mmCIF file of C-alpha atoms in Angstrom:
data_model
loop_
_atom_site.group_PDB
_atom_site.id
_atom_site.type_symbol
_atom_site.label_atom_id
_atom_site.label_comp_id
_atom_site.label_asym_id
_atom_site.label_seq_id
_atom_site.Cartn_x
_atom_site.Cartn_y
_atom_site.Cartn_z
ATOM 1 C CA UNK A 1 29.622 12.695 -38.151
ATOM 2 C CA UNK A 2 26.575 10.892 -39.679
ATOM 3 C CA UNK A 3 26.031 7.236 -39.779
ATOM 4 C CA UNK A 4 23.995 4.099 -40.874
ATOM 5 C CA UNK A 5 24.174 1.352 -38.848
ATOM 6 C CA UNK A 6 22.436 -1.480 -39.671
ATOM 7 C CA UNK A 7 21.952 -4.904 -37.952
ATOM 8 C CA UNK A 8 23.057 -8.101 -40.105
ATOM 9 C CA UNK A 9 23.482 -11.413 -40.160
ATOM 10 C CA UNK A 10 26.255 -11.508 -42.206
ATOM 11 C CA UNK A 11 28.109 -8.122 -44.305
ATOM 12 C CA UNK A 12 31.594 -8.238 -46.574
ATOM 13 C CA UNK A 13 33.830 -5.630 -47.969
ATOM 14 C CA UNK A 14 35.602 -6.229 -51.337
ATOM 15 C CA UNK A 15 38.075 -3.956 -52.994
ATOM 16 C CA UNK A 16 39.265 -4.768 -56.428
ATOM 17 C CA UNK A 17 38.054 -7.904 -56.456
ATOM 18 C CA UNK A 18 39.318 -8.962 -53.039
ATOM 19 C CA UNK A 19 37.626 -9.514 -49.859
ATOM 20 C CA UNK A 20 38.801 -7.290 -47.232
ATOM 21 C CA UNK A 21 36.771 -7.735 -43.909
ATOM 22 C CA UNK A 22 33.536 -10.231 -43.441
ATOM 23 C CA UNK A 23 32.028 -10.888 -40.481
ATOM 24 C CA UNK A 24 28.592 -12.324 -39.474
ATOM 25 C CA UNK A 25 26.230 -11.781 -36.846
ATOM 26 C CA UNK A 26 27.077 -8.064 -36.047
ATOM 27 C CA UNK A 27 26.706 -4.586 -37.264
ATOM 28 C CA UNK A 28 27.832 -2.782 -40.451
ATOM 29 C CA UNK A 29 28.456 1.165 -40.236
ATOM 30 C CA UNK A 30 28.497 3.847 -42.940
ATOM 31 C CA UNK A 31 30.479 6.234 -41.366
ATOM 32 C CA UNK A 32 30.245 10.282 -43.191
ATOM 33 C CA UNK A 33 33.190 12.784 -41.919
ATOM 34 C CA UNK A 34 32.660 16.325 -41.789
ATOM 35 C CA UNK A 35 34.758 18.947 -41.796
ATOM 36 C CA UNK A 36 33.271 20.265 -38.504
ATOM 37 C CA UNK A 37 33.690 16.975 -36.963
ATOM 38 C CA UNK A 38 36.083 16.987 -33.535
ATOM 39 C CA UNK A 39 36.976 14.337 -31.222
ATOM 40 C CA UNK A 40 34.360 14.702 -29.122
ATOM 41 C CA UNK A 41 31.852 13.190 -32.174
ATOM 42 C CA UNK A 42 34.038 10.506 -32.392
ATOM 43 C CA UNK A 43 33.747 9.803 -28.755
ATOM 44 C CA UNK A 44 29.662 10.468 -28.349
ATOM 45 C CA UNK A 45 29.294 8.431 -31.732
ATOM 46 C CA UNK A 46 31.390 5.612 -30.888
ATOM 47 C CA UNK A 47 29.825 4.859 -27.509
ATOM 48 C CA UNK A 48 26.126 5.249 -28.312
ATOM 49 C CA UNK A 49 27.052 2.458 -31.651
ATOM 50 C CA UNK A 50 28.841 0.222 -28.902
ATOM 51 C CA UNK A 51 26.165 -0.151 -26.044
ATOM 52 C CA UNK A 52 23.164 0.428 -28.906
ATOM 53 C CA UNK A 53 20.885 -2.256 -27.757
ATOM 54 C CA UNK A 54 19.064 -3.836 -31.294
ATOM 55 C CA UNK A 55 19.749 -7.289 -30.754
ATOM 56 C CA UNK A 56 17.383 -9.554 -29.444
ATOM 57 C CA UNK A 57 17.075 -11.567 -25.675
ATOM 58 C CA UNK A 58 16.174 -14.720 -25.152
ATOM 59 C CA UNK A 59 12.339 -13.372 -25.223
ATOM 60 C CA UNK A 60 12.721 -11.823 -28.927
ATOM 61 C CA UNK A 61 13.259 -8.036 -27.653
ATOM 62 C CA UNK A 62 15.802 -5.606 -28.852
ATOM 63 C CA UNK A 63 17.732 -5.658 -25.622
ATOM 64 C CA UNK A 64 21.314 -6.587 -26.207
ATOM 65 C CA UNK A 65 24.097 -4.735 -27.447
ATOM 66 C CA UNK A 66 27.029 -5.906 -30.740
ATOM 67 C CA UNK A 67 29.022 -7.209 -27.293
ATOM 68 C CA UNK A 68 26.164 -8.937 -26.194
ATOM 69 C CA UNK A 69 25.132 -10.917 -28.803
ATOM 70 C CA UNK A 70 29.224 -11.954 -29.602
ATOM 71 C CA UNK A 71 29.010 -9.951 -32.826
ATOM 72 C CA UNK A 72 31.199 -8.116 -34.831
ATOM 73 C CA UNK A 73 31.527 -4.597 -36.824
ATOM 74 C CA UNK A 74 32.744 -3.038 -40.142
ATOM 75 C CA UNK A 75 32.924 0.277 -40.619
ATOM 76 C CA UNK A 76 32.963 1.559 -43.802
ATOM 77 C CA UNK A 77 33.949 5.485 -44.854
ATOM 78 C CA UNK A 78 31.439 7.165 -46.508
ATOM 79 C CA UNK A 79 31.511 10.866 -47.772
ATOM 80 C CA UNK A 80 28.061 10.603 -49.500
ATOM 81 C CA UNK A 81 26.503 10.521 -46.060
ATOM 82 C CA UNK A 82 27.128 14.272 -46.027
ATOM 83 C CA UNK A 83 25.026 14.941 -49.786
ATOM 84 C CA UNK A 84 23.005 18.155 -49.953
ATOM 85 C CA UNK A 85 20.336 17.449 -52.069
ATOM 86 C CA UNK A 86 18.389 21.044 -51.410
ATOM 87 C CA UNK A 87 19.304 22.720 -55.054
ATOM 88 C CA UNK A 88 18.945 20.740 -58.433
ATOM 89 C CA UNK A 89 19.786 17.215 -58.791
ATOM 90 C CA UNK A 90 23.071 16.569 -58.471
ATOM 91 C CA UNK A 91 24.737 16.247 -54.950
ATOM 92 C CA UNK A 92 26.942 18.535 -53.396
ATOM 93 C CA UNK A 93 29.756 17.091 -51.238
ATOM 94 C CA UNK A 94 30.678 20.348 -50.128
ATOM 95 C CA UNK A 95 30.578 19.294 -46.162
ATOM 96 C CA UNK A 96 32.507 16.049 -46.203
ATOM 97 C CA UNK A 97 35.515 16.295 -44.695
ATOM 98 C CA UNK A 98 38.522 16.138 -47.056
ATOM 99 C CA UNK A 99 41.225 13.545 -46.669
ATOM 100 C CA UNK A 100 43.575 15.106 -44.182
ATOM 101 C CA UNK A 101 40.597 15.520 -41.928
ATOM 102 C CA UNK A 102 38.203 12.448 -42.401
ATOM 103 C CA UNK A 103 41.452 9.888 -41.923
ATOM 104 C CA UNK A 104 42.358 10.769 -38.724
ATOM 105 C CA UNK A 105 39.237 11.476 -37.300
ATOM 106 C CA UNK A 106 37.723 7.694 -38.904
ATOM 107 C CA UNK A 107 40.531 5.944 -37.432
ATOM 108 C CA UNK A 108 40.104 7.152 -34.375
ATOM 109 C CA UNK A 109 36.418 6.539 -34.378
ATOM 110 C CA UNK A 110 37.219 3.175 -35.440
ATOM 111 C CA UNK A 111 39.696 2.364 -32.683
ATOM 112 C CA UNK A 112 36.980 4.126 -29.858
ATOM 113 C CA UNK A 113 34.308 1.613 -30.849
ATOM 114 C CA UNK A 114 36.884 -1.171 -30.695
ATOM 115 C CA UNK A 115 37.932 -0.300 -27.211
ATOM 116 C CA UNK A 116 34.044 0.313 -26.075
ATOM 117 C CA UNK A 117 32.550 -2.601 -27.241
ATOM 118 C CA UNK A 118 35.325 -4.927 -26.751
ATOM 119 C CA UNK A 119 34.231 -6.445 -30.777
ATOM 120 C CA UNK A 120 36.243 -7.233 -33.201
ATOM 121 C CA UNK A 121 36.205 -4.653 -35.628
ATOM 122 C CA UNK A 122 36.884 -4.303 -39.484
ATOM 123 C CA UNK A 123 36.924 -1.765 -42.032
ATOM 124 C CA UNK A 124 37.088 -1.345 -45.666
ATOM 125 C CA UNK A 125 39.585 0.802 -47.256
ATOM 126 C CA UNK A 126 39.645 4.407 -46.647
ATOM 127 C CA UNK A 127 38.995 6.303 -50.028
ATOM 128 C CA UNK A 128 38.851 2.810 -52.542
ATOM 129 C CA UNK A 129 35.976 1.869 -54.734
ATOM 130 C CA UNK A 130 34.282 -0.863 -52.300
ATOM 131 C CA UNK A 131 31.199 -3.149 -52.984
ATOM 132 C CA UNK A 132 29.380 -3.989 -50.024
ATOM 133 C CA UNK A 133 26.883 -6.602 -49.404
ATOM 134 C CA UNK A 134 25.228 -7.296 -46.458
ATOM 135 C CA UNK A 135 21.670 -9.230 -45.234
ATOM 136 C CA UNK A 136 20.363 -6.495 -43.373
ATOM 137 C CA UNK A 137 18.724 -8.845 -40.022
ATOM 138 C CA UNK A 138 15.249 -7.137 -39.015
ATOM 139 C CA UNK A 139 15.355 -4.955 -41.331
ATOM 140 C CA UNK A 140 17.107 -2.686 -38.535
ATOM 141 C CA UNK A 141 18.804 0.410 -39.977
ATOM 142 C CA UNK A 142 19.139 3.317 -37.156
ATOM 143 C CA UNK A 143 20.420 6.669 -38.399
ATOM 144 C CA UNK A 144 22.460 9.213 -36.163
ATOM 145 C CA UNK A 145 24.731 12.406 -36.690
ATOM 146 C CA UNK A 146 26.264 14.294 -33.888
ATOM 147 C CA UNK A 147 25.429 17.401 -35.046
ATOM 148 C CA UNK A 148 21.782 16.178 -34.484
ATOM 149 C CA UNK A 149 21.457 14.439 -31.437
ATOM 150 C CA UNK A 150 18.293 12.422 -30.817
#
């Protein structure tokens, strides 16, 4: 599993013209299945992005966790997380996991983050043509993928 998560002050989902989840203080997370993904990324994943301390204390240092600071989440599916770049210029999606695997293993990931941080948590729509804004707060964007852990 590879993500972006990124620190905002305020993030929205809209499919077809409707908005789906919107939150503000909190994190939004691009969330790439692959189809070597298991349970146990879902599990490592979901509890470093719960107790990830980027908000700030009272003294202006990255100390708190999502919980902490009363925020919220979104998590948003995305398959272009897992692009291979390496040979010409188009992208080859040839990792991401397909449907039958990425579902199951998102919505679990989804639910694990919701029990670990104890945040309300919202997604966008699993597969749809989503626009996503966001004000990025920092700018703090912290990558991570399970099959690389750092």
């Amino acid at each position: 599993m590879r993500s972006v998560i990124q620190r905002v002050s305020e993030a929205s989902v809209t499919v077809e013209g409707t908005v789906v989840a919107a939150i503000g203080t909190g994190l939004l997370v691009l969330l790439g299945v692959e189809e070597a993904d298991q349970q146990e990324d879902v599990v490592w994943l979901a509890g470093k992005i719960a107790q990830l301390r980027i908000f700030n204390d009272d003294n202006g240092v990255m100390n708190r966790s999502v919980a902490d600071s009363e925020g919220s989440i979104i998590v948003v599916s995305q398959f272009t997380l897992h692009a291979q770049t390496k040979k010409g210029n188009r992208p080859s999606y040839i990792r991401a996991a397909r449907p039958e695997t990425a579902i199951p293993l998102y919505e679990a990931f989804v639910q694990e983050v919701k029990q670990l941080s104890g945040c309300q948590v919202l997604t966008g729509v699993f597969g749809a043509d989503m626009k996503v804004r966001l004000l990025n707060d920092g700018p703090v964007t912290i990558l991570m993928d399970t099959k690389n852990r750092e």
